[in-house]
mmCIF file of N, CA and C in Angstrom:
data_model
loop_
_atom_site.group_PDB
_atom_site.id
_atom_site.type_symbol
_atom_site.label_atom_id
_atom_site.label_comp_id
_atom_site.label_asym_id
_atom_site.label_seq_id
_atom_site.Cartn_x
_atom_site.Cartn_y
_atom_site.Cartn_z
ATOM 1 N N MET A 369 79.307 103.799 149.249
ATOM 2 C CA MET A 369 79.519 105.032 148.642
ATOM 3 C C MET A 369 80.792 104.988 147.837
ATOM 4 N N ARG A 370 81.752 104.768 148.477
ATOM 5 C CA ARG A 370 83.337 104.696 148.150
ATOM 6 C C ARG A 370 83.387 103.757 146.996
ATOM 7 N N ARG A 371 82.676 102.604 147.398
ATOM 8 C CA ARG A 371 83.156 101.658 146.202
ATOM 9 C C ARG A 371 82.539 102.056 144.792
ATOM 10 N N PHE A 372 81.235 102.715 145.026
ATOM 11 C CA PHE A 372 80.432 103.208 143.790
ATOM 12 C C PHE A 372 81.314 104.156 143.237
ATOM 13 N N ALA A 373 82.117 105.139 143.883
ATOM 14 C CA ALA A 373 83.137 106.138 143.261
ATOM 15 C C ALA A 373 84.113 105.632 142.650
ATOM 16 N N GLN A 374 84.801 104.404 143.206
ATOM 17 C CA GLN A 374 85.762 103.668 142.471
ATOM 18 C C GLN A 374 85.462 102.868 141.216
ATOM 19 N N VAL A 375 84.016 102.461 141.090
ATOM 20 C CA VAL A 375 83.638 101.706 139.758
ATOM 21 C C VAL A 375 83.324 102.815 138.894
ATOM 22 N N LEU A 376 82.899 103.824 139.191
ATOM 23 C CA LEU A 376 82.588 105.190 138.453
ATOM 24 C C LEU A 376 83.849 105.661 137.675
ATOM 25 N N ALA A 377 84.941 105.743 138.658
ATOM 26 C CA ALA A 377 86.156 106.337 138.149
ATOM 27 C C ALA A 377 86.824 105.312 137.085
ATOM 28 N N ALA A 378 86.823 103.828 137.320
ATOM 29 C CA ALA A 378 87.259 102.985 136.410
ATOM 30 C C ALA A 378 86.572 102.913 135.204
ATOM 31 N N ALA A 379 85.204 103.136 135.259
ATOM 32 C CA ALA A 379 84.210 103.177 134.006
ATOM 33 C C ALA A 379 84.709 104.337 133.114
ATOM 34 N N ALA A 380 84.876 105.581 133.875
ATOM 35 C CA ALA A 380 85.040 106.706 133.039
ATOM 36 C C ALA A 380 86.516 106.683 132.454
ATOM 37 N N GLY A 381 87.578 105.994 133.115
ATOM 38 C CA GLY A 381 88.816 105.971 132.403
ATOM 39 C C GLY A 381 88.857 104.992 131.165
ATOM 40 N N GLY A 382 88.128 103.797 131.505
ATOM 41 C CA GLY A 382 88.043 102.903 130.421
ATOM 42 C C GLY A 382 87.487 103.416 129.229
ATOM 43 N N ALA A 383 86.149 104.513 129.538
ATOM 44 C CA ALA A 383 85.768 104.832 128.267
ATOM 45 C C ALA A 383 86.781 105.948 127.597
ATOM 46 N N MET A 384 87.680 106.946 128.535
ATOM 47 C CA MET A 384 88.696 107.453 127.761
ATOM 48 C C MET A 384 89.559 106.711 127.150
ATOM 49 N N VAL A 385 90.162 105.638 127.319
ATOM 50 C CA VAL A 385 90.954 104.914 126.689
ATOM 51 C C VAL A 385 90.284 104.211 125.411
ATOM 52 N N LEU A 386 89.352 104.056 125.403
ATOM 53 C CA LEU A 386 88.368 103.580 124.214
ATOM 54 C C LEU A 386 88.266 104.505 123.366
ATOM 55 N N ALA A 387 87.939 105.817 123.661
ATOM 56 C CA ALA A 387 87.989 106.870 122.921
ATOM 57 C C ALA A 387 89.096 107.319 122.208
ATOM 58 N N GLY A 388 90.613 106.965 122.783
ATOM 59 C CA GLY A 388 91.635 107.516 122.384
ATOM 60 C C GLY A 388 92.202 106.522 121.260
ATOM 61 N N VAL A 389 91.597 105.207 121.408
ATOM 62 C CA VAL A 389 92.083 104.356 120.142
ATOM 63 C C VAL A 389 91.033 104.096 119.149
ATOM 64 N N ALA A 390 89.868 104.434 119.257
ATOM 65 C CA ALA A 390 88.926 104.530 118.168
ATOM 66 C C ALA A 390 89.397 105.043 117.134
ATOM 67 N N ALA A 391 89.273 104.293 115.918
ATOM 68 C CA ALA A 391 89.682 104.791 114.499
ATOM 69 C C ALA A 391 88.812 105.680 113.836
ATOM 70 N N PRO A 392 89.349 106.948 113.590
ATOM 71 C CA PRO A 392 88.187 107.768 112.841
ATOM 72 C C PRO A 392 87.580 107.531 111.475
ATOM 73 N N ALA A 393 86.604 107.803 111.157
ATOM 74 C CA ALA A 393 85.988 107.403 109.633
ATOM 75 C C ALA A 393 87.144 108.384 108.523
ATOM 76 N N HIS A 394 87.258 107.811 107.751
ATOM 77 C CA HIS A 394 88.149 108.207 106.623
ATOM 78 C C HIS A 394 87.065 107.904 105.210
ATOM 79 N N ALA A 395 87.446 108.881 104.219
ATOM 80 C CA ALA A 395 86.960 108.633 102.799
ATOM 81 C C ALA A 395 87.877 107.634 102.295
ATOM 82 N N GLU A 396 87.539 107.086 100.920
ATOM 83 C CA GLU A 396 88.183 106.188 100.437
ATOM 84 C C GLU A 396 88.053 106.341 98.885
ATOM 85 N N VAL A 397 89.033 106.326 98.080
ATOM 86 C CA VAL A 397 89.051 106.482 96.821
ATOM 87 C C VAL A 397 89.614 105.205 96.041
ATOM 88 N N TRP A 398 89.134 104.909 95.134
ATOM 89 C CA TRP A 398 89.594 103.549 94.559
ATOM 90 C C TRP A 398 89.459 103.582 92.727
ATOM 91 N N GLY A 399 89.855 102.698 92.145
ATOM 92 C CA GLY A 399 89.943 102.795 90.546
ATOM 93 C C GLY A 399 90.845 103.824 90.115
ATOM 94 N N CYS A 400 92.149 103.701 90.909
ATOM 95 C CA CYS A 400 93.298 104.854 90.585
ATOM 96 C C CYS A 400 94.084 104.381 89.517
ATOM 97 N N TYR A 401 94.261 105.526 88.649
ATOM 98 C CA TYR A 401 95.494 105.151 87.702
ATOM 99 C C TYR A 401 96.662 106.129 87.680
ATOM 100 N N THR A 402 97.777 105.688 87.308
ATOM 101 C CA THR A 402 98.728 106.511 87.413
ATOM 102 C C THR A 402 99.338 106.512 85.884
ATOM 103 N N SER A 403 100.088 107.663 85.649
ATOM 104 C CA SER A 403 100.970 107.445 84.196
ATOM 105 C C SER A 403 102.162 108.350 84.528
ATOM 106 N N VAL A 404 103.139 107.947 83.505
ATOM 107 C CA VAL A 404 104.109 108.605 83.287
ATOM 108 C C VAL A 404 104.529 109.183 81.858
ATOM 109 N N ASN A 405 104.666 110.532 81.489
ATOM 110 C CA ASN A 405 104.813 110.951 80.235
ATOM 111 C C ASN A 405 106.205 111.340 80.145
ATOM 112 N N THR A 406 107.151 110.548 79.501
ATOM 113 C CA THR A 406 108.521 110.682 79.398
ATOM 114 C C THR A 406 108.667 111.868 78.439
ATOM 115 N N SER A 407 107.823 112.114 77.226
ATOM 116 C CA SER A 407 108.051 113.315 76.393
ATOM 117 C C SER A 407 107.908 114.671 77.139
ATOM 118 N N THR A 408 106.865 114.607 77.862
ATOM 119 C CA THR A 408 106.496 116.003 78.651
ATOM 120 C C THR A 408 107.214 115.920 80.036
ATOM 121 N N ASN A 409 107.751 114.837 80.548
ATOM 122 C CA ASN A 409 108.366 114.646 81.833
ATOM 123 C C ASN A 409 107.335 114.880 82.968
ATOM 124 N N VAL A 410 106.012 114.603 82.885
ATOM 125 C CA VAL A 410 105.110 114.657 83.809
ATOM 126 C C VAL A 410 104.598 113.458 84.347
ATOM 127 N N ALA A 411 104.196 113.109 85.557
ATOM 128 C CA ALA A 411 103.532 112.146 86.133
ATOM 129 C C ALA A 411 102.165 112.490 86.721
ATOM 130 N N GLY A 412 101.357 111.474 86.466
ATOM 131 C CA GLY A 412 100.035 111.840 86.928
ATOM 132 C C GLY A 412 99.194 110.767 87.730
ATOM 133 N N ALA A 413 98.102 111.134 88.536
ATOM 134 C CA ALA A 413 97.325 110.383 89.247
ATOM 135 C C ALA A 413 95.900 110.671 89.075
ATOM 136 N N LEU A 414 95.005 109.671 88.630
ATOM 137 C CA LEU A 414 93.429 109.975 88.749
ATOM 138 C C LEU A 414 92.565 108.763 89.464
ATOM 139 N N CYS A 415 91.719 109.249 90.111
ATOM 140 C CA CYS A 415 91.008 108.024 90.537
ATOM 141 C C CYS A 415 89.561 108.275 90.090
ATOM 142 N N ASN A 416 88.939 107.098 89.719
ATOM 143 C CA ASN A 416 87.595 107.258 89.142
ATOM 144 C C ASN A 416 86.354 107.012 90.139
ATOM 145 N N SER A 417 86.691 106.152 91.406
ATOM 146 C CA SER A 417 85.416 105.811 92.230
ATOM 147 C C SER A 417 85.686 106.229 93.652
ATOM 148 N N GLY A 418 84.502 106.340 94.232
ATOM 149 C CA GLY A 418 84.590 106.726 95.664
ATOM 150 C C GLY A 418 84.675 108.238 95.788
ATOM 151 N N PHE A 419 85.300 108.639 97.007
ATOM 152 C CA PHE A 419 85.200 110.098 97.484
ATOM 153 C C PHE A 419 86.668 110.265 98.353
ATOM 154 N N GLY A 420 87.331 111.313 98.384
ATOM 155 C CA GLY A 420 88.117 111.568 99.196
ATOM 156 C C GLY A 420 89.718 112.242 98.795
ATOM 157 N N SER A 421 90.627 112.053 99.312
ATOM 158 C CA SER A 421 92.038 112.964 98.805
ATOM 159 C C SER A 421 92.935 111.859 98.426
ATOM 160 N N TYR A 422 93.735 112.464 97.428
ATOM 161 C CA TYR A 422 94.984 111.534 96.822
ATOM 162 C C TYR A 422 95.911 112.537 96.172
ATOM 163 N N ARG A 423 97.088 111.974 96.085
ATOM 164 C CA ARG A 423 97.901 112.875 95.323
ATOM 165 C C ARG A 423 98.704 111.594 94.541
ATOM 166 N N VAL A 424 99.643 112.275 93.301
ATOM 167 C CA VAL A 424 100.557 111.449 92.628
ATOM 168 C C VAL A 424 101.952 111.761 93.540
ATOM 169 N N ALA A 425 102.597 110.692 93.422
ATOM 170 C CA ALA A 425 104.184 110.624 93.935
ATOM 171 C C ALA A 425 105.058 109.824 92.757
ATOM 172 N N ALA A 426 106.125 110.039 92.498
ATOM 173 C CA ALA A 426 106.878 109.797 91.362
ATOM 174 C C ALA A 426 108.446 109.608 91.897
ATOM 175 N N THR A 427 108.891 108.541 91.304
ATOM 176 C CA THR A 427 110.510 108.504 91.150
ATOM 177 C C THR A 427 110.997 109.353 90.262
ATOM 178 N N CYS A 428 111.936 110.429 90.470
ATOM 179 C CA CYS A 428 112.529 111.146 89.788
ATOM 180 C C CYS A 428 113.850 110.969 89.637
ATOM 181 N N ASN A 429 114.590 110.914 88.819
ATOM 182 C CA ASN A 429 116.151 110.579 88.823
ATOM 183 C C ASN A 429 116.891 111.804 87.820
ATOM 184 N N SER A 430 117.992 112.017 88.525
ATOM 185 C CA SER A 430 118.705 113.129 88.129
ATOM 186 C C SER A 430 120.298 112.837 88.320
ATOM 187 N N ALA A 431 120.946 113.525 87.361
ATOM 188 C CA ALA A 431 122.352 113.360 87.161
ATOM 189 C C ALA A 431 123.219 113.913 88.424
ATOM 190 N N HIS A 432 122.535 114.511 89.197
ATOM 191 C CA HIS A 432 123.222 115.093 90.654
ATOM 192 C C HIS A 432 122.627 114.678 91.754
ATOM 193 N N TYR A 433 123.170 114.872 92.780
ATOM 194 C CA TYR A 433 122.860 114.244 94.325
ATOM 195 C C TYR A 433 121.932 114.756 94.610
ATOM 196 N N PRO A 434 120.726 114.251 95.154
ATOM 197 C CA PRO A 434 120.479 113.274 95.309
ATOM 198 C C PRO A 434 120.086 112.558 93.880
ATOM 199 N N TYR A 435 120.636 111.437 93.448
ATOM 200 C CA TYR A 435 120.440 110.744 92.172
ATOM 201 C C TYR A 435 118.709 110.452 91.806
ATOM 202 N N THR A 436 118.320 109.845 92.811
ATOM 203 C CA THR A 436 116.956 109.498 92.836
ATOM 204 C C THR A 436 116.173 110.181 94.044
ATOM 205 N N ARG A 437 115.062 110.499 93.710
ATOM 206 C CA ARG A 437 114.251 110.938 94.994
ATOM 207 C C ARG A 437 112.697 111.130 94.507
ATOM 208 N N THR A 438 111.923 111.069 95.394
ATOM 209 C CA THR A 438 110.418 111.207 95.343
ATOM 210 C C THR A 438 110.044 112.572 95.219
ATOM 211 N N VAL A 439 109.095 112.926 94.057
ATOM 212 C CA VAL A 439 108.642 114.064 93.956
ATOM 213 C C VAL A 439 107.048 113.720 94.053
ATOM 214 N N VAL A 440 106.311 114.733 94.531
ATOM 215 C CA VAL A 440 104.756 114.715 94.833
ATOM 216 C C VAL A 440 103.989 115.850 94.043
ATOM 217 N N GLY A 441 102.860 115.447 93.749
ATOM 218 C CA GLY A 441 101.818 116.514 93.073
ATOM 219 C C GLY A 441 100.886 116.907 94.277
ATOM 220 N N PRO A 442 100.211 118.039 94.226
ATOM 221 C CA PRO A 442 99.195 118.532 95.079
ATOM 222 C C PRO A 442 98.247 117.419 95.573
ATOM 223 N N TRP A 443 97.689 117.687 96.709
ATOM 224 C CA TRP A 443 96.667 116.708 97.079
ATOM 225 C C TRP A 443 95.570 117.302 96.284
ATOM 226 N N VAL A 444 94.589 116.332 95.795
ATOM 227 C CA VAL A 444 93.230 116.863 95.395
ATOM 228 C C VAL A 444 92.172 116.019 95.697
ATOM 229 N N THR A 445 91.068 116.473 95.795
ATOM 230 C CA THR A 445 89.783 115.924 96.400
ATOM 231 C C THR A 445 88.859 115.466 95.233
ATOM 232 N N LYS A 446 88.797 114.208 95.216
ATOM 233 C CA LYS A 446 87.654 113.609 94.700
ATOM 234 C C LYS A 446 86.091 113.473 95.187
ATOM 235 N N VAL A 447 85.128 114.044 94.623
ATOM 236 C CA VAL A 447 83.852 114.214 95.042
ATOM 237 C C VAL A 447 83.230 113.008 94.356
ATOM 238 N N SER A 448 82.350 112.473 95.362
ATOM 239 C CA SER A 448 81.406 111.035 94.927
ATOM 240 C C SER A 448 80.837 111.325 93.715
ATOM 241 N N GLY A 449 80.525 110.624 92.861
ATOM 242 C CA GLY A 449 79.700 110.672 91.567
ATOM 243 C C GLY A 449 80.179 111.461 90.594
ATOM 244 N N ARG A 450 81.548 112.101 90.805
ATOM 245 C CA ARG A 450 82.330 112.696 89.745
ATOM 246 C C ARG A 450 83.669 111.962 89.508
ATOM 247 N N PRO A 451 84.108 112.209 88.259
ATOM 248 C CA PRO A 451 85.436 111.562 88.158
ATOM 249 C C PRO A 451 86.358 112.621 88.888
ATOM 250 N N GLY A 452 87.467 111.959 89.404
ATOM 251 C CA GLY A 452 88.170 112.992 90.159
ATOM 252 C C GLY A 452 89.359 113.831 89.331
ATOM 253 N N PRO A 453 89.552 114.851 89.964
ATOM 254 C CA PRO A 453 90.586 115.681 89.220
ATOM 255 C C PRO A 453 91.824 114.910 89.285
ATOM 256 N N ALA A 454 92.730 115.311 88.245
ATOM 257 C CA ALA A 454 93.961 114.712 88.340
ATOM 258 C C ALA A 454 95.047 115.499 89.165
ATOM 259 N N SER A 455 96.090 114.877 89.673
ATOM 260 C CA SER A 455 97.010 115.254 90.579
ATOM 261 C C SER A 455 98.284 114.964 89.731
ATOM 262 N N THR A 456 99.090 116.031 89.180
ATOM 263 C CA THR A 456 100.364 116.000 88.367
ATOM 264 C C THR A 456 101.357 116.649 88.986
ATOM 265 N N VAL A 457 102.522 116.033 88.733
ATOM 266 C CA VAL A 457 103.915 116.824 89.006
ATOM 267 C C VAL A 457 105.028 116.665 87.764
ATOM 268 N N SER A 458 105.534 117.639 87.593
ATOM 269 C CA SER A 458 106.484 117.805 86.414
ATOM 270 C C SER A 458 107.881 117.702 86.894
ATOM 271 N N GLY A 459 108.661 116.946 86.430
ATOM 272 C CA GLY A 459 110.245 116.500 86.635
ATOM 273 C C GLY A 459 110.924 118.068 86.183
ATOM 274 N N ASP A 460 110.509 118.399 85.133
ATOM 275 C CA ASP A 460 111.371 119.690 84.744
ATOM 276 C C ASP A 460 111.260 120.880 85.978
ATOM 277 N N SER A 461 110.272 120.913 86.603
ATOM 278 C CA SER A 461 110.388 121.840 87.964
ATOM 279 C C SER A 461 111.188 121.390 88.886
ATOM 280 N N GLN A 462 111.588 120.194 88.934
ATOM 281 C CA GLN A 462 112.257 119.624 90.079
ATOM 282 C C GLN A 462 113.694 119.288 89.624
ATOM 283 N N GLY A 463 113.963 119.427 88.425
ATOM 284 C CA GLY A 463 115.375 119.124 87.702
ATOM 285 C C GLY A 463 115.592 117.706 87.776
ATOM 286 N N CYS A 464 114.626 117.147 87.429
ATOM 287 C CA CYS A 464 114.845 115.502 87.339
ATOM 288 C C CYS A 464 113.901 114.845 86.314
ATOM 289 N N HIS A 465 114.042 113.595 86.047
ATOM 290 C CA HIS A 465 113.267 112.946 84.849
ATOM 291 C C HIS A 465 112.364 112.171 85.894
ATOM 292 N N VAL A 466 110.902 111.919 85.538
ATOM 293 C CA VAL A 466 110.098 110.990 86.289
ATOM 294 C C VAL A 466 110.127 109.830 85.519
ATOM 295 N N VAL A 467 110.278 108.555 86.224
ATOM 296 C CA VAL A 467 110.521 107.435 85.660
ATOM 297 C C VAL A 467 109.453 106.452 86.060
ATOM 298 N N LYS A 468 108.645 106.834 87.221
ATOM 299 C CA LYS A 468 107.641 105.840 87.723
ATOM 300 C C LYS A 468 106.698 106.484 88.613
ATOM 301 N N ALA A 469 105.447 106.148 88.842
ATOM 302 C CA ALA A 469 104.349 106.819 89.405
ATOM 303 C C ALA A 469 103.359 105.972 90.276
ATOM 304 N N TRP A 470 102.894 106.548 91.259
ATOM 305 C CA TRP A 470 101.992 105.825 92.297
ATOM 306 C C TRP A 470 101.301 106.700 92.925
ATOM 307 N N THR A 471 100.161 106.107 93.303
ATOM 308 C CA THR A 471 98.914 107.162 94.065
ATOM 309 C C THR A 471 99.350 107.097 95.697
ATOM 310 N N GLN A 472 99.286 108.040 96.250
ATOM 311 C CA GLN A 472 99.366 108.317 97.736
ATOM 312 C C GLN A 472 98.017 108.785 98.277
ATOM 313 N N PHE A 473 97.737 108.307 99.340
ATOM 314 C CA PHE A 473 96.516 108.440 100.147
ATOM 315 C C PHE A 473 97.018 108.916 101.431
ATOM 316 N N PRO A 474 96.107 110.175 102.005
ATOM 317 C CA PRO A 474 96.478 110.524 103.457
ATOM 318 C C PRO A 474 96.397 109.426 104.606
#
């Protein structure tokens, strides 16, 4: 009986370890495009396929310290079967000029 209890405890501990390292399911978007419009000083990201969350991130340059920093737009959620909403960020509200953009995923 004691041996059975040890085996049972070891199995339960192993199951808890496996549960702790199992990767959670996550959504995935693809077909993403980014843009920078220097005349309006806005960067944007748009994803066309899949479903899930994403946002735009942009390198923003300034004449003041910190001279270069990353600014981000709001997280948006794309629904399957529909074009994704755009995530945009304005350099004007950040006091800098957007020069490069990319898409971020959670």
